[in-house]
mmCIF file of C-alpha atoms and ligand atoms in Angstrom:
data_model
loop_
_atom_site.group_PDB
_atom_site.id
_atom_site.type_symbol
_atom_site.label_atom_id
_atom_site.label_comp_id
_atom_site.label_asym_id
_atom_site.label_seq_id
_atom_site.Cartn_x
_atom_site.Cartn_y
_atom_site.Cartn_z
ATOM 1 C CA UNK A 1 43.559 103.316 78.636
ATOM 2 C CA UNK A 2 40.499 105.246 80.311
ATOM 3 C CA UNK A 3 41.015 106.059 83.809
ATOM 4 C CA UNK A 4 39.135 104.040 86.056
ATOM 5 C CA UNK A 5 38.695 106.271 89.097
ATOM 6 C CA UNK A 6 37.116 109.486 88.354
ATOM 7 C CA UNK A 7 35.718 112.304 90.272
ATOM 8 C CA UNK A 8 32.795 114.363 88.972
ATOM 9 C CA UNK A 9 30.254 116.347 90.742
ATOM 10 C CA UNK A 10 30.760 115.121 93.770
ATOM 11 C CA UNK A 11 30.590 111.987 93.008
ATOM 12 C CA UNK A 12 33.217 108.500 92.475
ATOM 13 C CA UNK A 13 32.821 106.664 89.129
ATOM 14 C CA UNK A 14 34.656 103.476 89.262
ATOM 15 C CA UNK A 15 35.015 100.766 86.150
ATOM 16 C CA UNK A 16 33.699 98.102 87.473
ATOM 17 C CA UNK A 17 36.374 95.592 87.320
ATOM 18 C CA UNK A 18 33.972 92.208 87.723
ATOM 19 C CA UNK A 19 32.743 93.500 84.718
ATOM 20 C CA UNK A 20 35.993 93.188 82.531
ATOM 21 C CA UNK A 21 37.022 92.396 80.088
ATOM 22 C CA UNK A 22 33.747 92.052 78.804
ATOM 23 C CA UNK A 23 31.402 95.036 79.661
ATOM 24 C CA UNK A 24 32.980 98.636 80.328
ATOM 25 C CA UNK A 25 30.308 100.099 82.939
ATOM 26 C CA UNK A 26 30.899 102.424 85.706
ATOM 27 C CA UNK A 27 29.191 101.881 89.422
ATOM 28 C CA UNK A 28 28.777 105.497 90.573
ATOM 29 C CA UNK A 29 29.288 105.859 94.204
ATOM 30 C CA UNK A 30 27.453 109.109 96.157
ATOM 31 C CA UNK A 31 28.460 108.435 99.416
ATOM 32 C CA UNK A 32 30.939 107.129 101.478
ATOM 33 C CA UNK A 33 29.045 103.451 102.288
ATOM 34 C CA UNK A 34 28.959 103.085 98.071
ATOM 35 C CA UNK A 35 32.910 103.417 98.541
ATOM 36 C CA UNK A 36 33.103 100.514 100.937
ATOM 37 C CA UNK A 37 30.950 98.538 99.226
ATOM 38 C CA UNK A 38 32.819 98.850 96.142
ATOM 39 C CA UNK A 39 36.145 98.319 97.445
ATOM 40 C CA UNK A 40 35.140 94.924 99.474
ATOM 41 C CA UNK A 41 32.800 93.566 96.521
ATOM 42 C CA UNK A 42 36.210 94.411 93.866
ATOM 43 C CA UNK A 43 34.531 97.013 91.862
ATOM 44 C CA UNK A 44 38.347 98.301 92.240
ATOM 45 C CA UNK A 45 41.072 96.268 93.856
ATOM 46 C CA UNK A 46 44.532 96.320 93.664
ATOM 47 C CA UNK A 47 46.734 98.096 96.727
ATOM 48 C CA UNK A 48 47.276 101.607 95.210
ATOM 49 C CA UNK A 49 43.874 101.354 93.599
ATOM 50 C CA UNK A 50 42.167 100.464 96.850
ATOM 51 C CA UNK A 51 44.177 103.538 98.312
ATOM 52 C CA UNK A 52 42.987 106.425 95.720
ATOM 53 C CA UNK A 53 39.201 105.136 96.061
ATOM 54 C CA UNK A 54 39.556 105.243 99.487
ATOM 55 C CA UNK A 55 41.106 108.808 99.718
ATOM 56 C CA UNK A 56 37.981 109.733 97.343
ATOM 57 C CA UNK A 57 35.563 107.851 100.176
ATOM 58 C CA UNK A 58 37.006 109.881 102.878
ATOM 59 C CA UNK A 59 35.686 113.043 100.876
ATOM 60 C CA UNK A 60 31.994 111.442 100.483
ATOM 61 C CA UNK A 61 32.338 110.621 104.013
ATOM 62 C CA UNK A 62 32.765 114.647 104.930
ATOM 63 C CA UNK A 63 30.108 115.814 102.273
ATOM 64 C CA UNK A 64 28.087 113.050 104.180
ATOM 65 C CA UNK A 65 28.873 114.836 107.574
ATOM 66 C CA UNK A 66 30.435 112.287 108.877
ATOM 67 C CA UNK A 67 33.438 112.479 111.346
ATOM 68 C CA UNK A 68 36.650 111.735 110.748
ATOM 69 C CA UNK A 69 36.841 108.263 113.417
ATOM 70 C CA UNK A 70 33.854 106.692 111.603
ATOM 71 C CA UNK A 71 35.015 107.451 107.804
ATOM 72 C CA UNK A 72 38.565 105.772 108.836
ATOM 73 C CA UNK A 73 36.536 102.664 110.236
ATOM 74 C CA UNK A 74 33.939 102.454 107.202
ATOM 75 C CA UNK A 75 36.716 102.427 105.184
ATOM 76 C CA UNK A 76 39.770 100.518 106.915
ATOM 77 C CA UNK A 77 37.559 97.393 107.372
ATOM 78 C CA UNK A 78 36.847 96.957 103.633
ATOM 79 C CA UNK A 79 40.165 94.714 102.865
ATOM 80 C CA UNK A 80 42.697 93.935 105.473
ATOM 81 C CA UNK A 81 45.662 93.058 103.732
ATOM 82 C CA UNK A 82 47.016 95.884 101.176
ATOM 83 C CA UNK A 83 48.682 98.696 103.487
ATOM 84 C CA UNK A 84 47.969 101.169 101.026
ATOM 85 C CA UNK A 85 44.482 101.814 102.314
ATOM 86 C CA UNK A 86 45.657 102.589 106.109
ATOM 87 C CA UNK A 87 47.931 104.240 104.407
ATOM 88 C CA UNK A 88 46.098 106.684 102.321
ATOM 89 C CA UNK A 89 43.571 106.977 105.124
ATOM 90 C CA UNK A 90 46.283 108.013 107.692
ATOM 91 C CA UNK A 91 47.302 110.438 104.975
ATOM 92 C CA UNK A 92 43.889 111.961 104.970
ATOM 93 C CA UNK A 93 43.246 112.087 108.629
ATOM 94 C CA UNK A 94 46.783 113.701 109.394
ATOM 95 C CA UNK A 95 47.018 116.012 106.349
ATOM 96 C CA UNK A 96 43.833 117.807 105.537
ATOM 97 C CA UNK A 97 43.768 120.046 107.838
ATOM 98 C CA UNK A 98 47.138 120.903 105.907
ATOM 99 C CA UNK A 99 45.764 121.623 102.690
ATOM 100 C CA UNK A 100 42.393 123.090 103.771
ATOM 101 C CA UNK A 101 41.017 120.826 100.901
ATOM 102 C CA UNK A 102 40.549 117.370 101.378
ATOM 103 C CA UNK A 103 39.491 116.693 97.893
ATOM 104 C CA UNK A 104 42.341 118.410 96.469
ATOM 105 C CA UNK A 105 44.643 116.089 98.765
ATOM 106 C CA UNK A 106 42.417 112.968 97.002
ATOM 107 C CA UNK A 107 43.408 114.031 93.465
ATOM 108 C CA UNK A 108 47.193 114.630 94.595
ATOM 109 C CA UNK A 109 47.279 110.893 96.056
ATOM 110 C CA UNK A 110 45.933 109.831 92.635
ATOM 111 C CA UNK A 111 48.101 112.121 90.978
ATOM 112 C CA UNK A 112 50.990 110.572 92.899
ATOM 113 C CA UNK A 113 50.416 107.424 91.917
ATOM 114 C CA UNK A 114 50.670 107.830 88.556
ATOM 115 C CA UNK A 115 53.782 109.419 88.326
ATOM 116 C CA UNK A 116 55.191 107.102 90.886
ATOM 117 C CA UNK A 117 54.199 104.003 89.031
ATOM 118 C CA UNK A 118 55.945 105.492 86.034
ATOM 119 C CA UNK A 119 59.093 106.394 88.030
ATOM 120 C CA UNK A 120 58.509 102.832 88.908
ATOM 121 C CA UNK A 121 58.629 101.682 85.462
ATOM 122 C CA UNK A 122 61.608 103.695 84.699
ATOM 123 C CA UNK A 123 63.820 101.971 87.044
ATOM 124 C CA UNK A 124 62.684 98.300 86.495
ATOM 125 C CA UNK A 125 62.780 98.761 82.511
ATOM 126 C CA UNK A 126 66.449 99.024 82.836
ATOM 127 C CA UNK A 127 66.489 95.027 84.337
ATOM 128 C CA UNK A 128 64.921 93.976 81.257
ATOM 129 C CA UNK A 129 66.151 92.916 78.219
ATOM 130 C CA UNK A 130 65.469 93.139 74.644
ATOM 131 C CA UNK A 131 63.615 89.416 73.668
ATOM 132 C CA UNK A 132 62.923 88.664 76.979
ATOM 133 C CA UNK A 133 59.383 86.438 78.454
ATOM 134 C CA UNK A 134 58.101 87.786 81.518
ATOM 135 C CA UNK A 135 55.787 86.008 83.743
ATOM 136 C CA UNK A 136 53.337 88.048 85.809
ATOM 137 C CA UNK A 137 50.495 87.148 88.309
ATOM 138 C CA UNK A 138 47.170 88.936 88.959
ATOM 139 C CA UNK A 139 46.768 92.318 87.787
ATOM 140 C CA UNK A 140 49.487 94.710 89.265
ATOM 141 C CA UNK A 141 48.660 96.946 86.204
ATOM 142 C CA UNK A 142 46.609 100.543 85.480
ATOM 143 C CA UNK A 143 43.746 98.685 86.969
ATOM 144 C CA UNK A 144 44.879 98.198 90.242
ATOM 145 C CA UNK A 145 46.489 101.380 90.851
ATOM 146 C CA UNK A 146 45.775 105.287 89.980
ATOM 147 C CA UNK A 147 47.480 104.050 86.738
ATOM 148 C CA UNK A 148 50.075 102.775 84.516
ATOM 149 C CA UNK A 149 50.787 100.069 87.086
ATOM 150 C CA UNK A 150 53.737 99.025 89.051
ATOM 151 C CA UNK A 151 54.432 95.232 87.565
ATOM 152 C CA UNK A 152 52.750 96.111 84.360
ATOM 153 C CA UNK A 153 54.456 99.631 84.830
ATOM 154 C CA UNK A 154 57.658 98.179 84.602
ATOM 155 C CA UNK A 155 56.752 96.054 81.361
ATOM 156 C CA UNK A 156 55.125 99.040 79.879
ATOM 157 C CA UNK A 157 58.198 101.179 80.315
ATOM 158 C CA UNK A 158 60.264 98.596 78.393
ATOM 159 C CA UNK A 159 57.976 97.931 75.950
ATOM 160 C CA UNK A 160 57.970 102.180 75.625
ATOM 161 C CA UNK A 161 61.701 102.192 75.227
ATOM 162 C CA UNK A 162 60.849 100.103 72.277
ATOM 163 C CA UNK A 163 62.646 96.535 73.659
ATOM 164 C CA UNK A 164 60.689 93.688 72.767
ATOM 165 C CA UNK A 165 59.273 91.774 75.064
ATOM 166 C CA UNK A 166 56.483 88.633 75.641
ATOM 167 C CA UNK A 167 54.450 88.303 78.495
ATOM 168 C CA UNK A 168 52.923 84.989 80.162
ATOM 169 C CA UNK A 169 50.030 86.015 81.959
ATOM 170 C CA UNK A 170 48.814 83.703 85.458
ATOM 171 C CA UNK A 171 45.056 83.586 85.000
ATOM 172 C CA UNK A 172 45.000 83.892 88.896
ATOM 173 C CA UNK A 173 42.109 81.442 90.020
ATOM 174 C CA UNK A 174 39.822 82.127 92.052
ATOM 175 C CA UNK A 175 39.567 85.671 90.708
ATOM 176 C CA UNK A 176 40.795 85.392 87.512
ATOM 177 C CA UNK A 177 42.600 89.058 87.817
ATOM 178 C CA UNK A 178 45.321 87.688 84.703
ATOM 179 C CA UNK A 179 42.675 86.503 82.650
ATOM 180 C CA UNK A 180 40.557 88.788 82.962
ATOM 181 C CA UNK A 181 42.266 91.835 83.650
ATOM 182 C CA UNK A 182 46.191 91.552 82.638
ATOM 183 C CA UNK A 183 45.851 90.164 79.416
ATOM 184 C CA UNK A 184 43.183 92.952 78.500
ATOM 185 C CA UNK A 185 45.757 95.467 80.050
ATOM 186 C CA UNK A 186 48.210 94.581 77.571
ATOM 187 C CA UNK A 187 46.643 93.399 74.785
ATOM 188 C CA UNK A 188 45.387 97.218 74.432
ATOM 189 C CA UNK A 189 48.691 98.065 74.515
ATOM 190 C CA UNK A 190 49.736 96.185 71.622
ATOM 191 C CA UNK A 191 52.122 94.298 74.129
ATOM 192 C CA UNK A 192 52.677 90.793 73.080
ATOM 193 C CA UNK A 193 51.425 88.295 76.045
ATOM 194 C CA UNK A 194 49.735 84.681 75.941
ATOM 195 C CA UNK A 195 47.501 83.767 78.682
ATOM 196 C CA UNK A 196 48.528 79.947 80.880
ATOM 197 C CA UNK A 197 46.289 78.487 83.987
ATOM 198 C CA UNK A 198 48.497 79.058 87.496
ATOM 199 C CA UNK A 199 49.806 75.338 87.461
ATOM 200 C CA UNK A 200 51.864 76.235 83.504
ATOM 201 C CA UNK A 201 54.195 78.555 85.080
ATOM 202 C CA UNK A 202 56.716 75.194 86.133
ATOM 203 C CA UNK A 203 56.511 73.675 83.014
ATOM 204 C CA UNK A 204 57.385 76.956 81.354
ATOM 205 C CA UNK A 205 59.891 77.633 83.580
ATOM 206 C CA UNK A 206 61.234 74.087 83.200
ATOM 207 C CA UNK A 207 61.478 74.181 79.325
ATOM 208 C CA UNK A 208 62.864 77.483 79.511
ATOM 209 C CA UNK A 209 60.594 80.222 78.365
ATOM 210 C CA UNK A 210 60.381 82.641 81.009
ATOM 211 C CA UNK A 211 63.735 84.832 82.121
ATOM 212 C CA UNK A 212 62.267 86.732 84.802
ATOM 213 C CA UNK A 213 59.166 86.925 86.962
ATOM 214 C CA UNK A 214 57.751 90.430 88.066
ATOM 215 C CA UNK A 215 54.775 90.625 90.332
ATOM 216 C CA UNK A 216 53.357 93.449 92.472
ATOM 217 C CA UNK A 217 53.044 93.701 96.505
ATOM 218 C CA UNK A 218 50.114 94.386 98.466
ATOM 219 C CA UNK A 219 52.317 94.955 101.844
ATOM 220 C CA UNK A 220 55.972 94.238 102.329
ATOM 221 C CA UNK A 221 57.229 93.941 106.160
ATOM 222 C CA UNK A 222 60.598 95.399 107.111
ATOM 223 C CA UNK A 223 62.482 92.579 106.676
ATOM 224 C CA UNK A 224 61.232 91.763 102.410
ATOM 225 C CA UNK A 225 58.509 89.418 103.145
ATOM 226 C CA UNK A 226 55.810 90.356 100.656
ATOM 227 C CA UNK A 227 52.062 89.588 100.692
ATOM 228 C CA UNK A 228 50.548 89.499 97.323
ATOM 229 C CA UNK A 229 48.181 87.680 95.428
ATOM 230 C CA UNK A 230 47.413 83.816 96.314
ATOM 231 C CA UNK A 231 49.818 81.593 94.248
ATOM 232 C CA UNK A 232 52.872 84.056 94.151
ATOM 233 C CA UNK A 233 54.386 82.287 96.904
ATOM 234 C CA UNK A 234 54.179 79.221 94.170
ATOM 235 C CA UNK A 235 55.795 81.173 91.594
ATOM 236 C CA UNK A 236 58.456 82.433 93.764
ATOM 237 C CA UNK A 237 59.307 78.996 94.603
ATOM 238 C CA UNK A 238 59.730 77.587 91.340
ATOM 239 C CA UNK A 239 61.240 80.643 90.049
ATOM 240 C CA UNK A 240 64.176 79.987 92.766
ATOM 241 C CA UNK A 241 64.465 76.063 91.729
ATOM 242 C CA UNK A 242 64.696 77.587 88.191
ATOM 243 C CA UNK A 243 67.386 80.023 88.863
ATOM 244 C CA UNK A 244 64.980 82.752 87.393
ATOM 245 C CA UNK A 245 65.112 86.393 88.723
ATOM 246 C CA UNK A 246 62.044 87.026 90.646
ATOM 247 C CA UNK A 247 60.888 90.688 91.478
ATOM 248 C CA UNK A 248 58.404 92.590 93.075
ATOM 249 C CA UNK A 249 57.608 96.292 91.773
ATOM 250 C CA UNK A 250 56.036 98.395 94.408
ATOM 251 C CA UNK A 251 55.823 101.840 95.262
ATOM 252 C CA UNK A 252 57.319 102.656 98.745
ATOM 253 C CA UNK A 253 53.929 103.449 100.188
ATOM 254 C CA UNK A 254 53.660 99.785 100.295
ATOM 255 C CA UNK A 255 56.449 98.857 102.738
ATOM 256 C CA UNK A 256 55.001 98.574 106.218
ATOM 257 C CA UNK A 257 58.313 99.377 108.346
ATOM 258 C CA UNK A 258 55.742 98.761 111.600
ATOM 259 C CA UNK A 259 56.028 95.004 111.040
ATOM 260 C CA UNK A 260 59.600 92.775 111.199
ATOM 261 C CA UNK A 261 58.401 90.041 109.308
ATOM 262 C CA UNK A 262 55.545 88.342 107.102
ATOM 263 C CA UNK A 263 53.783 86.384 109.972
ATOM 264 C CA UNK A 264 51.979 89.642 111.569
ATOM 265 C CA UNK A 265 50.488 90.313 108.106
ATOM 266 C CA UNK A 266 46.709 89.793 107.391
ATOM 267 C CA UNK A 267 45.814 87.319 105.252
ATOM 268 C CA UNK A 268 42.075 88.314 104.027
ATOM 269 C CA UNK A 269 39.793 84.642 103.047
ATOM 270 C CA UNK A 270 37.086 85.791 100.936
ATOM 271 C CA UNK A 271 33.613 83.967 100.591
ATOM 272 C CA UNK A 272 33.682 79.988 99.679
ATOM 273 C CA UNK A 273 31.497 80.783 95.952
ATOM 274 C CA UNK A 274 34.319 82.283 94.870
ATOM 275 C CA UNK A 275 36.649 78.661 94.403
ATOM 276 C CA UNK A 276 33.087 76.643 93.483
ATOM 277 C CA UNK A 277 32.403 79.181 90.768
ATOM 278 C CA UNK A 278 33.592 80.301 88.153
ATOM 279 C CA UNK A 279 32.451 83.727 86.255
ATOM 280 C CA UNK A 280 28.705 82.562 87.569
ATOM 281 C CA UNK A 281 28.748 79.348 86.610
ATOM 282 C CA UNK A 282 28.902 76.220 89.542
ATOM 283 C CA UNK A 283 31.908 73.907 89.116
ATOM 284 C CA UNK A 284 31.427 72.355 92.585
ATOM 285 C CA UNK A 285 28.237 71.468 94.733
ATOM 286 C CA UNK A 286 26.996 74.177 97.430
ATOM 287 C CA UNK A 287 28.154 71.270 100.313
ATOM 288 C CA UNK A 288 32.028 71.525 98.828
ATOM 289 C CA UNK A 289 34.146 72.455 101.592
ATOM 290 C CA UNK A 290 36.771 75.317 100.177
ATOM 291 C CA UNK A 291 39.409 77.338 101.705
ATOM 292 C CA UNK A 292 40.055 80.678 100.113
ATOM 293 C CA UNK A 293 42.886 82.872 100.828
ATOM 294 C CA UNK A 294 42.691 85.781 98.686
ATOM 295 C CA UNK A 295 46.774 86.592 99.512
ATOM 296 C CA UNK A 296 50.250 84.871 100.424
ATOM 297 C CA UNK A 297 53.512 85.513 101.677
ATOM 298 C CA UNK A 298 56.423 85.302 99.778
ATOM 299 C CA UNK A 299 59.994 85.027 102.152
ATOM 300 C CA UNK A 300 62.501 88.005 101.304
ATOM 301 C CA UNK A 301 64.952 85.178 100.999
ATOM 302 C CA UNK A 302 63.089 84.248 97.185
ATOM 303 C CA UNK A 303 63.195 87.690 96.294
ATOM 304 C CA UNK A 304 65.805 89.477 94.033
ATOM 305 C CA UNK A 305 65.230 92.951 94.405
ATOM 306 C CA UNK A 306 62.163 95.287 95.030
ATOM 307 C CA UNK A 307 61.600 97.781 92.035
ATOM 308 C CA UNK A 308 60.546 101.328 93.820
ATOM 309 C CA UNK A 309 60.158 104.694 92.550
ATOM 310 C CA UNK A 310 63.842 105.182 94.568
ATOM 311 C CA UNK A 311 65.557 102.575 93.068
ATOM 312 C CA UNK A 312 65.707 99.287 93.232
ATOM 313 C CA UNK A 313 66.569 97.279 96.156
ATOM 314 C CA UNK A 314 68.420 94.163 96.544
ATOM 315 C CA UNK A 315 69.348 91.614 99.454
ATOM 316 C CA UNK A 316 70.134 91.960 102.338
ATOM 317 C CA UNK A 317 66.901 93.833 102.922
ATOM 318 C CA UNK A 318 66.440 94.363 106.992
ATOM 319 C CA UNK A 319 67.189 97.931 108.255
ATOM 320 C CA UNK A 320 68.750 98.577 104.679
ATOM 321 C CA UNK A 321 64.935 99.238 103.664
ATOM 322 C CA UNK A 322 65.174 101.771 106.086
ATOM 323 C CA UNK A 323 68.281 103.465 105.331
ATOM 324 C CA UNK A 324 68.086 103.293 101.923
ATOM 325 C CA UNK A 325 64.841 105.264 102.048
ATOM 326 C CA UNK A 326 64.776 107.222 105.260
ATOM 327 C CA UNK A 327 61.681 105.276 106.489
HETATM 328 O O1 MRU B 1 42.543 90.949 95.457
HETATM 329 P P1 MRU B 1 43.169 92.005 94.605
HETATM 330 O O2 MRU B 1 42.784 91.925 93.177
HETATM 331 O O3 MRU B 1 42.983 93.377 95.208
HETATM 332 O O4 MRU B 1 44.716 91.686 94.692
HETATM 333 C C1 MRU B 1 45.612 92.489 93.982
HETATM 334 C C2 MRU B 1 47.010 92.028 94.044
HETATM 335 O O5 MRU B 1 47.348 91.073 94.709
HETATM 336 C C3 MRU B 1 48.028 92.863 93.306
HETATM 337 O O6 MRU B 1 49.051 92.074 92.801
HETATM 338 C C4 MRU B 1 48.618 93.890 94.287
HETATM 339 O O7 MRU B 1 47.605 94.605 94.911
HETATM 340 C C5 MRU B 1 49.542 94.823 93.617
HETATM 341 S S1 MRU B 1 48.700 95.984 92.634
HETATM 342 C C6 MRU B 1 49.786 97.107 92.034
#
């Protein structure tokens, strides 16, 4: 697939991802406010995604002449809960210096990415098996990283190695990142996936037809809790009542070792329109009163393993996160 972050003349072209799978446009962003506007309005989203576009913002923030303690607060207030943009920004702010060339160090944390996602993929492929259905939610593919995806790396990887393999894709209300997203992710892959509304997944799982569940992270605490898109907690649940395998592909850039547990992460609540609308058109009255996390938390305890570029990681999680990967 096209890559959906590009740099040219100075300049940050990002697919607009509201537009998908519909429209293929670009919002070109000249300065380092376009950045921010794009990453909180989810012209790109996804944690790693968020990341790259962000390292790319800190470089329109220089050519803007901006200095460095107002380009990290532009940009860190755009989305709270993915780590990957403090992250990437702490990257930048530290390391520049380093390479004399911050846009050089943007391209190698895209760079990065990629090959980490597929290092990614080439450690979870090995957990799945020929014939198997896989049930992912939101879009933890291409999309929402610097590409090839950690969930849908995984997949992809297996699918590469020629196994053959089914996807169920969650739409993911309110945003509809499966629908809209996923299921165009694979389907231009030739991978084999059938789109189900978020409350399918326990009847599936129920009459049998999913064997595992892989999902991606937006920030893991030290101890395995893992925030990620709003219904995984759901999944996880039901995938533990079911006795099905249930993991969470992420690079290590995602673990946030500053934090024991789930409680002290952020959960963002985007704007009310998003649950009474859908794709532009009203399916509640303006007076509706709505809640709208855009993230949960999944307990460690529901997890089965964490799929990294280093391996993969099973219980007990706790300081073996650390040791495991000297962070
Ligand atoms: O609100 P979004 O679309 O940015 O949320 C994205 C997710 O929750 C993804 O599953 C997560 O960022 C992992 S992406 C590799």
């Amino acid at each position: 697939m096209d890559s959906h972050i590009i740099w040219e003349n100075d300049k940050l072209l990002l697919l607009d991802q509201r537009q998908l799978p519909f429209k293929k446009i670009y919002v070109e962003c000249c300065s380092i406010y376009d950045v921010a506007k794009a990453i909180k309005d989810m012209v790109v989203r996804g944690a790693p995604a968020i990341g790259v576009a962000a390292a790319y913002g800190f470089v329109l923030g220089k050519i803007n002449g901006i200095d460095d303690e107002t380009i990290y607060n532009i940009l860190i207030n755009t989305r709270p809960t993915a780590v990957n943009l403090e992250w990437a920004l702490q990257r930048c702010l530290n390391q520049y210096k380093d390479y004399g060339d911050l846009l050089e160090l943007a391209k190698k944390i895209h760079e990065e990415d990629i090959s980490i996602n597929k290092q990614i993929g080439k450690n979870g492929k090995e957990l799945i098996n020929n014939g198997e259905n896989i049930l992912t939610h939101c879009n933890a593919g291409a999309l929402a990283t610097g590409g090839y995806g950690t969930a849908l790396g995984v997949i992809r990887a297996a699918f590469e190695e020629g196994k053959r393999i089914h996807v169920y894709v969650d739409e993911t209300r309110p945003y509809l990142q499966g629908a809209r997203l996923t299921a165009y992710e694979l389907m231009e892959d030739g991978i084999d996936c059938t789109l189900i509304c978020d409350n399918m997944a326990g009847y599936l799982m129920r009459l049998g037809k999913i064997d595992k569940v892989i999902v991606g992270a937006d920030r893991i605490a030290s101890n395995g809790d893992t925030a990620n898109k709003i219904g995984t907690y759901s999944i996880a649940v039901l995938a533990m009542h079911h006795r099905i395998p249930f993991y969470v592909a992420a690079p290590i850039s995602t673990f946030d070792m500053s934090i024991n547990d789930g409680s002290f992460i952020k959960i963002e609540e985007r704007a009310p329109y998003e649950v009474r609308e859908v794709f532009g058109t009203k399916i509640a009255t303006d007076e509706t009163k709505v809640f709208n996390p855009s993230f949960d938390v999944t307990p460690h305890y529901l997890i089965s393993g964490f799929i990294t570029e280093k391996g993969v990681i099973c219980p007990p999680y706790g300081n073996f996160i650390l040791e495991k990967f000297n962070i």
